[in-house]
PDB file of C-alpha atoms in Angstrom:
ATOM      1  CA  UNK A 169       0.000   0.000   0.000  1.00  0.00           C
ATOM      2  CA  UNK A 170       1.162   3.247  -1.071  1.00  0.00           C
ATOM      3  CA  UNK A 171      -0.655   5.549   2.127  1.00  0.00           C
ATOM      4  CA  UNK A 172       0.268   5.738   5.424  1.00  0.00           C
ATOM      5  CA  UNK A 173      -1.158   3.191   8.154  1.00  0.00           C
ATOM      6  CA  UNK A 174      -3.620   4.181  10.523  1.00  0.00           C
ATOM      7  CA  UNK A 175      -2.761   3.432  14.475  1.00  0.00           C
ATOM      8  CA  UNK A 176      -4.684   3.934  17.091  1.00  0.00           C
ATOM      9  CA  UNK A 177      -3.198   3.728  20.213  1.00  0.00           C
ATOM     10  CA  UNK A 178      -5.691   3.063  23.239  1.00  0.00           C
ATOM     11  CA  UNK A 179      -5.566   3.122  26.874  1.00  0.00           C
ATOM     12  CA  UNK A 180      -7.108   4.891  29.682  1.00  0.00           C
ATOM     13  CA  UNK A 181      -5.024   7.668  30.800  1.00  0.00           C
ATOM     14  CA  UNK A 182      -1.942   8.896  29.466  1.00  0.00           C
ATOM     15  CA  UNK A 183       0.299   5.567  30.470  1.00  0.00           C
ATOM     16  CA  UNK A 184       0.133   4.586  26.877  1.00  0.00           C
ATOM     17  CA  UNK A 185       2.468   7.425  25.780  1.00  0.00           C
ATOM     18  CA  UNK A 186       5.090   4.891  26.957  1.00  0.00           C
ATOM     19  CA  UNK A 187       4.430   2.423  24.114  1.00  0.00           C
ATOM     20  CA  UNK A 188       3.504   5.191  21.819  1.00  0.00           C
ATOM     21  CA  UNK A 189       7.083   6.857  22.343  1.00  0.00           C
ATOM     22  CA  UNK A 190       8.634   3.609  21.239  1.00  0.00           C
ATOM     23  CA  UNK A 191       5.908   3.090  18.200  1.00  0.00           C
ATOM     24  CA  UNK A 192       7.249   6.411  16.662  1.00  0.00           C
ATOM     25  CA  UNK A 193      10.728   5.166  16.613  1.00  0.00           C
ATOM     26  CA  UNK A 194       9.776   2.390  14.419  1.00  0.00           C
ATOM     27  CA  UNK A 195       6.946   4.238  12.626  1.00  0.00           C
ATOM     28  CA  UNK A 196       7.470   7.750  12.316  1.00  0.00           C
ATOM     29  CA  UNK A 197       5.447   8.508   9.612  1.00  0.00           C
ATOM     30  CA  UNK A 198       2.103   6.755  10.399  1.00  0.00           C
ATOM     31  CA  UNK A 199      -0.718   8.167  10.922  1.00  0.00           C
ATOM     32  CA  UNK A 200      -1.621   8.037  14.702  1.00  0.00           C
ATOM     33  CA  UNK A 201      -4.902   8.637  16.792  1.00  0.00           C
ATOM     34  CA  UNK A 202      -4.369   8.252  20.408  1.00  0.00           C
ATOM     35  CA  UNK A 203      -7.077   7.807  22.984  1.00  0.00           C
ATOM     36  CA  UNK A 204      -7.129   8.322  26.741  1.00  0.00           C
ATOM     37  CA  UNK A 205     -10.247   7.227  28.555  1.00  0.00           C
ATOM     38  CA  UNK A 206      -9.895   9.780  30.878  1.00  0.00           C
ATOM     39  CA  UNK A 207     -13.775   9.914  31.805  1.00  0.00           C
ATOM     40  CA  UNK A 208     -13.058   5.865  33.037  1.00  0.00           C
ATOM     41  CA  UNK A 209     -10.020   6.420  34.677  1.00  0.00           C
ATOM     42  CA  UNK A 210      -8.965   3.963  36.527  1.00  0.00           C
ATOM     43  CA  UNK A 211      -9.946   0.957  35.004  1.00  0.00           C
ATOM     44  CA  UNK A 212      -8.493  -0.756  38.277  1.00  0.00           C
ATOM     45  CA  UNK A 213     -11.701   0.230  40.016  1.00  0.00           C
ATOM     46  CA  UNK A 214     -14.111  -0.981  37.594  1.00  0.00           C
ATOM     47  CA  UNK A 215     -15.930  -4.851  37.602  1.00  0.00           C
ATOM     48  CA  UNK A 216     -14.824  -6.726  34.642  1.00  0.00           C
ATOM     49  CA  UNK A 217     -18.076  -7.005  33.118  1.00  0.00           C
ATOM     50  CA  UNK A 218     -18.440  -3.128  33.244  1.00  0.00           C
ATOM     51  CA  UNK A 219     -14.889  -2.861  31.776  1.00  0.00           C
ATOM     52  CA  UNK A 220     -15.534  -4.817  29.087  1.00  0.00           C
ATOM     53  CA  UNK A 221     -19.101  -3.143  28.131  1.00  0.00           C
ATOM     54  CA  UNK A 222     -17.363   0.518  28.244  1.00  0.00           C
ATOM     55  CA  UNK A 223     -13.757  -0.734  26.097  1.00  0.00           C
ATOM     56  CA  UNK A 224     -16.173  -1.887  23.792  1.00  0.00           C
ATOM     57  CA  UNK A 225     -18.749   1.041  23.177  1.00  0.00           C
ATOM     58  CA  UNK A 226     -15.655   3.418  22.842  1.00  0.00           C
ATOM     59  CA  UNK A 227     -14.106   1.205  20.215  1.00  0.00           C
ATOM     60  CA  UNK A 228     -16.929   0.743  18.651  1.00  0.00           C
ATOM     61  CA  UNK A 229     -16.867   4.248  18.129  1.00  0.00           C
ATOM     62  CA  UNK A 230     -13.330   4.692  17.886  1.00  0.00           C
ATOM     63  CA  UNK A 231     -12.928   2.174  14.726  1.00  0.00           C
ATOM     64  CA  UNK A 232     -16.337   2.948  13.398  1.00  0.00           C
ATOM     65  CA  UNK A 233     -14.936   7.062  12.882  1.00  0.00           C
ATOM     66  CA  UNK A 234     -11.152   6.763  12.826  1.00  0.00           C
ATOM     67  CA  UNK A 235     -10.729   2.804  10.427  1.00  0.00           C
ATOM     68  CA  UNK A 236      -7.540   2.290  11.926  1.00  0.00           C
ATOM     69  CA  UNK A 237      -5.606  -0.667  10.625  1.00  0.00           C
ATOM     70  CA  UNK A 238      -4.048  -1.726  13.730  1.00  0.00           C
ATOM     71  CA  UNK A 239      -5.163  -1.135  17.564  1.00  0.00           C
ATOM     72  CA  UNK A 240      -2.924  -1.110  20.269  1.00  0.00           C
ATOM     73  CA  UNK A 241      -4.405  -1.608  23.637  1.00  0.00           C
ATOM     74  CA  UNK A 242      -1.598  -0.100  25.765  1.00  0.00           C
ATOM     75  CA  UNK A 243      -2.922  -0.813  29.288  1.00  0.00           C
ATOM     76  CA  UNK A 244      -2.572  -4.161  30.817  1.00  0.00           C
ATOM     77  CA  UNK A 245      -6.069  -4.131  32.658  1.00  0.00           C
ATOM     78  CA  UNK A 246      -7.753  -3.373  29.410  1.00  0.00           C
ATOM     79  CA  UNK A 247      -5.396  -5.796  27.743  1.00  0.00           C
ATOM     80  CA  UNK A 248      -6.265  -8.921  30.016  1.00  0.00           C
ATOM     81  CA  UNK A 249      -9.959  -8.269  30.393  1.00  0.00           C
ATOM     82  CA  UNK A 250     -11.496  -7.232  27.177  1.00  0.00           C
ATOM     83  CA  UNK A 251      -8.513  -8.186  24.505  1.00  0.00           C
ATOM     84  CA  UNK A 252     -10.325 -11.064  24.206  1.00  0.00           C
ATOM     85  CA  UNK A 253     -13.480  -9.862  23.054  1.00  0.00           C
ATOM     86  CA  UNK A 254     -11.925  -6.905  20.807  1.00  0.00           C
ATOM     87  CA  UNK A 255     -10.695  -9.785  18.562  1.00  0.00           C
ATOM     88  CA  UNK A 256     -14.080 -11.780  18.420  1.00  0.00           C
ATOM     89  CA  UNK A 257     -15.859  -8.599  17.520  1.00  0.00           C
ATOM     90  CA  UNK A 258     -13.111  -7.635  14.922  1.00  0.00           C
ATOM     91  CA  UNK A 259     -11.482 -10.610  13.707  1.00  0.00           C
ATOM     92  CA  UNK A 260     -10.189  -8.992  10.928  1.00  0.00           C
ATOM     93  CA  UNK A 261      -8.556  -5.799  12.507  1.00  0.00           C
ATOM     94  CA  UNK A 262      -4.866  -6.496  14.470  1.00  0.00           C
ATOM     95  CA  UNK A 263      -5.234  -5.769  17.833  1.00  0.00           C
ATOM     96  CA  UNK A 264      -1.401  -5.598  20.152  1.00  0.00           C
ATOM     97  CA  UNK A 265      -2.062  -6.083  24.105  1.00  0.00           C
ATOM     98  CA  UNK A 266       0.046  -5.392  26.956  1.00  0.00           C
ATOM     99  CA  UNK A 267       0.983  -7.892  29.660  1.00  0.00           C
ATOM    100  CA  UNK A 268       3.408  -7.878  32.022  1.00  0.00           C
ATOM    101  CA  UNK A 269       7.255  -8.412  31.062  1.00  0.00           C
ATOM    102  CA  UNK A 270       7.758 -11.060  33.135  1.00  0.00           C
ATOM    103  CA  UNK A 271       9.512 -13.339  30.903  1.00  0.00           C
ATOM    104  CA  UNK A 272      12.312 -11.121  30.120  1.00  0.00           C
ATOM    105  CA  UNK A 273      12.547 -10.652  33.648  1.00  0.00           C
ATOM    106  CA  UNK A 274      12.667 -14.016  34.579  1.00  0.00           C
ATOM    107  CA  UNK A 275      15.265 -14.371  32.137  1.00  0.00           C
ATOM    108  CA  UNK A 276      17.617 -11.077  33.238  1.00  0.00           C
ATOM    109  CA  UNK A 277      17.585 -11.959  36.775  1.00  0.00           C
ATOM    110  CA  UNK A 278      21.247 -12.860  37.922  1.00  0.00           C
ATOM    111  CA  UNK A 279      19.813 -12.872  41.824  1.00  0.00           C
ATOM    112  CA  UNK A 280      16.687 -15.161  40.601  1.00  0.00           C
ATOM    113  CA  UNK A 281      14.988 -12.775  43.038  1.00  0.00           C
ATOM    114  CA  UNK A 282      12.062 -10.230  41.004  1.00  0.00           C
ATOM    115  CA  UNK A 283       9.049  -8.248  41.577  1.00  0.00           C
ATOM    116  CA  UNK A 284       6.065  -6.802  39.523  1.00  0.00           C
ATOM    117  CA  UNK A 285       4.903  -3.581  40.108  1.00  0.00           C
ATOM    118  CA  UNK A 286       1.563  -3.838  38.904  1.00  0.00           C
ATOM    119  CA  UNK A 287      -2.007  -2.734  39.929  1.00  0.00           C
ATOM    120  CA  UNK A 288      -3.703  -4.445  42.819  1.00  0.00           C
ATOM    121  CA  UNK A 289      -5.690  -5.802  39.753  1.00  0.00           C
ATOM    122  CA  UNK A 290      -3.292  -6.981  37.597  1.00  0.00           C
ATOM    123  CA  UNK A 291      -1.158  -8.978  40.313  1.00  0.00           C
ATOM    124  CA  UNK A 292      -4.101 -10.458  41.615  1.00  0.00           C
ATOM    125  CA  UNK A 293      -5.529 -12.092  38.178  1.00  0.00           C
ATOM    126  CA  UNK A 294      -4.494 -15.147  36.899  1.00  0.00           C
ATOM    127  CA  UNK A 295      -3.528 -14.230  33.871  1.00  0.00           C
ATOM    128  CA  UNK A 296      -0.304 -12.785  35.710  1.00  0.00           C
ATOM    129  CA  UNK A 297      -0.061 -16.277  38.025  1.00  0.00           C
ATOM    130  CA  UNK A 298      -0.107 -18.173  35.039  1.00  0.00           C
ATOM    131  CA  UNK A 299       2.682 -15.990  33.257  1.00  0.00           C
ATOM    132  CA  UNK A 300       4.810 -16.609  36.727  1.00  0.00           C
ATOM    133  CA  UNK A 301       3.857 -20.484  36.380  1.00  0.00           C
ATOM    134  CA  UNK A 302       5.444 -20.731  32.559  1.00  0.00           C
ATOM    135  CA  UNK A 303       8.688 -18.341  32.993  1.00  0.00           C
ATOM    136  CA  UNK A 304       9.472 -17.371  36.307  1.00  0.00           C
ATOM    137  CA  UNK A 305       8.835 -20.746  38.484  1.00  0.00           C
ATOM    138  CA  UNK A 306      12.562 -21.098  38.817  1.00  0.00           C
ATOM    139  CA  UNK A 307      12.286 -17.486  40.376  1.00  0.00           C
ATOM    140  CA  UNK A 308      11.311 -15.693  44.030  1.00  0.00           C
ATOM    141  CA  UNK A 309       8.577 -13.439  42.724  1.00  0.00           C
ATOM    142  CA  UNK A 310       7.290 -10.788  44.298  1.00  0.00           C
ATOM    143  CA  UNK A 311       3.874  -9.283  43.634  1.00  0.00           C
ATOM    144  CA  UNK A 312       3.056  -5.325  44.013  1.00  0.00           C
ATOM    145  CA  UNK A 313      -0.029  -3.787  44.276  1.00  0.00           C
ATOM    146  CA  UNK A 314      -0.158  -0.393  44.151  1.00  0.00           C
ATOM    147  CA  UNK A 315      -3.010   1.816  44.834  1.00  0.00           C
ATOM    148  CA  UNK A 316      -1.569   5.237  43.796  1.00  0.00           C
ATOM    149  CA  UNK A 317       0.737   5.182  41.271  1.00  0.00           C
ATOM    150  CA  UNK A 318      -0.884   5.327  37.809  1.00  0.00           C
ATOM    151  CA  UNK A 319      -2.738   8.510  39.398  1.00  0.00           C
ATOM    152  CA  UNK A 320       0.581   9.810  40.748  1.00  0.00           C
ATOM    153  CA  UNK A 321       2.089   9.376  37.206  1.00  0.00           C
ATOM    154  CA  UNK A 322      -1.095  11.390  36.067  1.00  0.00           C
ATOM    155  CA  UNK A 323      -0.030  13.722  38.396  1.00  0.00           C
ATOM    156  CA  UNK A 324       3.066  14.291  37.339  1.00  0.00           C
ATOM    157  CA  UNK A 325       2.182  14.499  33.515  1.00  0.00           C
ATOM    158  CA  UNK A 326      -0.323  17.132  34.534  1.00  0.00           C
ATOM    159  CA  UNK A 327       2.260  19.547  36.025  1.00  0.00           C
ATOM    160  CA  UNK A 328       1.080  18.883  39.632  1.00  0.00           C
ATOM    161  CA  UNK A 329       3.478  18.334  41.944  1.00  0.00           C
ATOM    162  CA  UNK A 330       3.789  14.562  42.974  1.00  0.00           C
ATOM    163  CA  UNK A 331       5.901  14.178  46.537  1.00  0.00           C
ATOM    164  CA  UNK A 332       8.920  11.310  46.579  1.00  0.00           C
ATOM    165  CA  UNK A 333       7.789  10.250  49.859  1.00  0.00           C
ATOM    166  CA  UNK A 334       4.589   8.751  47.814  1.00  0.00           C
ATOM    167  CA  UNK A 335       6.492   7.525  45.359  1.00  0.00           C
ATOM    168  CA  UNK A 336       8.981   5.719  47.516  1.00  0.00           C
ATOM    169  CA  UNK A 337       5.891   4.158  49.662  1.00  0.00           C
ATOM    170  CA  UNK A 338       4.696   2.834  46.372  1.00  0.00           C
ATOM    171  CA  UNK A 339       7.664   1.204  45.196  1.00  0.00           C
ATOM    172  CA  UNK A 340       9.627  -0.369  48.497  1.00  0.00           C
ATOM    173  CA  UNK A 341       7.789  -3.577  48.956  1.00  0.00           C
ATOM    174  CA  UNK A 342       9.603  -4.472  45.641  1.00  0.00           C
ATOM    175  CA  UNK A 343      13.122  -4.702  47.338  1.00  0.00           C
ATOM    176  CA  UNK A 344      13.255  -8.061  48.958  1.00  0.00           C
ATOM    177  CA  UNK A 345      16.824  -9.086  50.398  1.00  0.00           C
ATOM    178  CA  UNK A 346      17.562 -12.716  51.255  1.00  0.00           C
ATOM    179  CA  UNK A 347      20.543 -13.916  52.521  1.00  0.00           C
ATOM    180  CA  UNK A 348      23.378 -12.907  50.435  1.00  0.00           C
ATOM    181  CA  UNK A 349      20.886 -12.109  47.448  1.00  0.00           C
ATOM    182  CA  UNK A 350      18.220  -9.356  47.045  1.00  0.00           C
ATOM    183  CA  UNK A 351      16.058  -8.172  44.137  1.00  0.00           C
ATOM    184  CA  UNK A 352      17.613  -7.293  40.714  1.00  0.00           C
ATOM    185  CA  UNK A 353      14.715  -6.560  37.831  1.00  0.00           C
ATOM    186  CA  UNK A 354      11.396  -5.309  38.365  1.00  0.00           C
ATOM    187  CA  UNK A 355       8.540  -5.570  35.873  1.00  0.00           C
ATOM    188  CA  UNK A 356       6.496  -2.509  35.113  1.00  0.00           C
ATOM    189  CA  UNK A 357       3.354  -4.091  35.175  1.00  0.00           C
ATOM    190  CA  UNK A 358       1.079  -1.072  34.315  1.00  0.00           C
ATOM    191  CA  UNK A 359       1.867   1.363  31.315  1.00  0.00           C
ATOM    192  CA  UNK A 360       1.768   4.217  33.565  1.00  0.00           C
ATOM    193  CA  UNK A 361       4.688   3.239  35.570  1.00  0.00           C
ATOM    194  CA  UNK A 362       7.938   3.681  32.861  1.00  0.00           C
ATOM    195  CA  UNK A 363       6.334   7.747  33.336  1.00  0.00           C
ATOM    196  CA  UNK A 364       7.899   7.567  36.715  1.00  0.00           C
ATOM    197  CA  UNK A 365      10.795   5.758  35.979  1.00  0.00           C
ATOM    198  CA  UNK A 366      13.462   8.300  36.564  1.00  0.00           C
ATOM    199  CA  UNK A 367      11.974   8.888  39.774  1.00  0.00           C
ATOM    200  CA  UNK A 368      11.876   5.141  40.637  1.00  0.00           C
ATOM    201  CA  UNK A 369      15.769   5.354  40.031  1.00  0.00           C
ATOM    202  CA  UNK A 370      16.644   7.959  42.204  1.00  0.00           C
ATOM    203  CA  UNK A 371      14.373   6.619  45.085  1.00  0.00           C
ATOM    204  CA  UNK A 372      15.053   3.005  44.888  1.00  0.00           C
ATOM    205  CA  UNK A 373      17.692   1.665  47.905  1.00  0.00           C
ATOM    206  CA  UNK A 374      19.828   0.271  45.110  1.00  0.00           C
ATOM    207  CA  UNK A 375      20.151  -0.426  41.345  1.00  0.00           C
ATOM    208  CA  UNK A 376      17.593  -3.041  39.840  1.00  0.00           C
ATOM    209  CA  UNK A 377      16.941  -3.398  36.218  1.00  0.00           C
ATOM    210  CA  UNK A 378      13.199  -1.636  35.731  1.00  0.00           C
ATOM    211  CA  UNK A 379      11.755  -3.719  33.071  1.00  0.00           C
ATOM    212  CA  UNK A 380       9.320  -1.884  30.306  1.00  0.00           C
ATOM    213  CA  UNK A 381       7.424  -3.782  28.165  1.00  0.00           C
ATOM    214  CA  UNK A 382       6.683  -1.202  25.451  1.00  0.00           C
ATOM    215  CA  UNK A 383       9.862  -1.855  23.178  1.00  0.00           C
ATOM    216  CA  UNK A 384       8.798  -5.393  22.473  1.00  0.00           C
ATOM    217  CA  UNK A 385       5.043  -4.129  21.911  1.00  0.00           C
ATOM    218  CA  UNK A 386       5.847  -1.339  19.316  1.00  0.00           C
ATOM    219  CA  UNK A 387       8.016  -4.194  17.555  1.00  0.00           C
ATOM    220  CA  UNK A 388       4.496  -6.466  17.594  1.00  0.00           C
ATOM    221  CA  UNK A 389       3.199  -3.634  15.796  1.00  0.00           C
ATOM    222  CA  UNK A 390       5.645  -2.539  13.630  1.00  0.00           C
ATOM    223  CA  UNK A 391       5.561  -6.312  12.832  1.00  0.00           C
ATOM    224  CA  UNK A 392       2.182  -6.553  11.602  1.00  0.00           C
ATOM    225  CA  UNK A 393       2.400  -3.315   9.958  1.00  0.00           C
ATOM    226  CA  UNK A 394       5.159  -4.575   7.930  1.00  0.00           C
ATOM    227  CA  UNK A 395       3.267  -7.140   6.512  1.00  0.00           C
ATOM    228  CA  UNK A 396       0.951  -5.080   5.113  1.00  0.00           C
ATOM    229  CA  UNK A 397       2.310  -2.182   4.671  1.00  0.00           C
ATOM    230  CA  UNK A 398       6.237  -2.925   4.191  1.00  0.00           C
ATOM    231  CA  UNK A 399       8.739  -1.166   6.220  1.00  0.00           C
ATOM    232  CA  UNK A 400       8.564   2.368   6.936  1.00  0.00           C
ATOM    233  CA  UNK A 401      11.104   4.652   4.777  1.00  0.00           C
ATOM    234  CA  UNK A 402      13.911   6.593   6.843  1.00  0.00           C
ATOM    235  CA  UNK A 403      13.271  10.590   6.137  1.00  0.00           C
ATOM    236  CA  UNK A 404       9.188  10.431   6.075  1.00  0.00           C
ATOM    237  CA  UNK A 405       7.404  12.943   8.205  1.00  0.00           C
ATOM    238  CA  UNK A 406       4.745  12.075  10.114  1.00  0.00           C
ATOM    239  CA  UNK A 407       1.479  12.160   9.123  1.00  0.00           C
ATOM    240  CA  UNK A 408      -0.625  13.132  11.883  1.00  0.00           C
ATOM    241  CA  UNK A 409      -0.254  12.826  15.556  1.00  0.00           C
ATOM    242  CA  UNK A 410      -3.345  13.432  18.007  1.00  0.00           C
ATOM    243  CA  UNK A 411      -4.729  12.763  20.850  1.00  0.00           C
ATOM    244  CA  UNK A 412      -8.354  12.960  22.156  1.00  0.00           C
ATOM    245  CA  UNK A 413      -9.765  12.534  25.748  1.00  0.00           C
ATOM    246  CA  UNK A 414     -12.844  10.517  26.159  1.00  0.00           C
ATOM    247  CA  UNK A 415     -13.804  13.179  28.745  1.00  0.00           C
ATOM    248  CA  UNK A 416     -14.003  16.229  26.474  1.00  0.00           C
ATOM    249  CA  UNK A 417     -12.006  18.505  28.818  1.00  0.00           C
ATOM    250  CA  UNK A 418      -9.439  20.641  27.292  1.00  0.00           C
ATOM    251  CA  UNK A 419      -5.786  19.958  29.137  1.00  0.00           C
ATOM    252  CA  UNK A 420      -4.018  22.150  31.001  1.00  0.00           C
ATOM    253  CA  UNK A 421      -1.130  23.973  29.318  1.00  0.00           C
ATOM    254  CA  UNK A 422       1.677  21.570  31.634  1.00  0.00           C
ATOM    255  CA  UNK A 423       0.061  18.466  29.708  1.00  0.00           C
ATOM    256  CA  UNK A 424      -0.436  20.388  26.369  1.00  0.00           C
ATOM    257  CA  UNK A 425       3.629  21.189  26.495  1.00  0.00           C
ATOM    258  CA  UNK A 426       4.075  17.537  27.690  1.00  0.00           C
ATOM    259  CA  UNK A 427       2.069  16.185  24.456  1.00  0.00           C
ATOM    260  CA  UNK A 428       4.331  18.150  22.422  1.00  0.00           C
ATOM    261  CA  UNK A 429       7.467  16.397  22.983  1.00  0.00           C
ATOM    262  CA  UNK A 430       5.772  13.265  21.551  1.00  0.00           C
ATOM    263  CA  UNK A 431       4.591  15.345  18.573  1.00  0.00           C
ATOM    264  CA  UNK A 432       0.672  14.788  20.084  1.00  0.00           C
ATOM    265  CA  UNK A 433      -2.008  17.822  19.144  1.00  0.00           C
ATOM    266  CA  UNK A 434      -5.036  17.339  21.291  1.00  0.00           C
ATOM    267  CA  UNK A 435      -8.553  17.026  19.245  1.00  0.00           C
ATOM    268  CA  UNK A 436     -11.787  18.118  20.871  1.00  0.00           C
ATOM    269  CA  UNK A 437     -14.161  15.507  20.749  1.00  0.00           C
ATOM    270  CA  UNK A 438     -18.043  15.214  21.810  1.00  0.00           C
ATOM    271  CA  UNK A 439     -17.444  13.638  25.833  1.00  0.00           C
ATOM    272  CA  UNK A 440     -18.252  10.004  26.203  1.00  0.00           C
ATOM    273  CA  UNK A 441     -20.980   8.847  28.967  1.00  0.00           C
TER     274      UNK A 441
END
């Protein structure tokens, strides 16, 4: 095909950016529509069965006026609730989920000893269990929980100030010592996280690997874009890059300046229910 594929990146606050930042490097000249369900955020509070009825209305809508060729679902609660049902309804449209990194990680460790840093959702489904069960039995793994931080990385994308003192209670019951062994890689478990990463560096009680799975999702997508579309040519310019909030508000100008620097021009759109 001689145009320009169509992306649309979803999730449902602004964690997504993380796996849209590494899309771009492999795609820079695609046309991208990103989405932040900011009306539903968090989807860690919400039943599964209401999760999967809202995903689906707004991507009904989302596909229905944007026809992107490719959907990436770039949060993991989204990802291991309603991915499922995405591809039913759309068999023929490529959909790329997030889960957690915790092959890699199992595979990095030197100490055998990791954690994942996940919402209280996500570490508690089985879907994560089961990952532990095929890659990381040979491993000590710790599971985190974390109530705050995907709103603390909100936060912090919104210009607000965020305190370390939160941030460090989020992230210590990942450090685990044993012995004469302690943790050594930590899975990012939640899109949102990677945001906060240079502030999980400076606060952690020593050096651990902080594992991110969006590198190996934008090369899924760049993947299946390739088949179809062939590889993208070094020296294009991007097509279009915007971003629209599912609750209609207009963002403040810290969060306009931060869209910038991934090239992202916010779109008014009608607000979702």
């Amino acid at each position: 095909m001689t145009r320009p594929p169509k992306l649309l990146v979803f999730d449902s606050g602004l964690g997504g950016l993380t796996v849209f930042a590494e899309i771009i490097k492999l795609r820079p000249s695609a046309d991208y529509l990103y989405c932040a369900d900011d009306a539903g955020f968090p989807y860690g509070s919400w039943k599964e069965p209401e999760l999967v009825e809202r995903v689906m209305e707004l991507m009904e809508r989302l596909v229905a006026d944007h026809a992107p060729d490719i959907v990436v679902i770039a949060c993991n609660t989204a990802s291991t609730i309603v991915l499922p049902y995405l591809r039913v309804h759309w068999p023929a449209l490529p959909f790329v989920g997030t889960v957690p990194a915790i092959k890699p990680a199992a595979e990095r460790t030197r100490s055998k000893m990791i954690s994942v840093l996940g919402t209280q959702g996500t570490v508690a489904r089985d879907y994560t269990q089961n990952l532990i069960a095929q890659f990381a039995a040979h491993c000590s793994v710790t599971l985190v929980g974390s109530k705050r931080l995907a709103g603390l990385a909100e936060s912090y994308m919104h210009g607000e100030s965020v305190r370390d003192a939160d941030i460090g209670a989020e992230i210590a019951p990942c450090f685990k010592e044993e012995s004469d062994r302690r943790t050594d890689a930590i899975v990012l478990a939640c899109t949102h996280y990677p945001l906060l990463v240079d502030e999980f560096k400076r606060l952690a009680p020593w050096p651990v690997e902080w594992i991110d799975p969006a590198p190996a999702i934008a090369r899924r997508a760049d993947q299946l874009l390739g088949e179809r579309f062939g590889a993208d040519a070094p020296g294009r310019q991007p097509v279009s890059r915007r971003i629209i909030f599912t609750s209609g508000a207009r963002p403040p100008a810290p969060l306009v300046a931060a869209l910038a620097r991934y090239g992202l021009a916010w779109t008014a759109v009608v607000p979702t229910a």
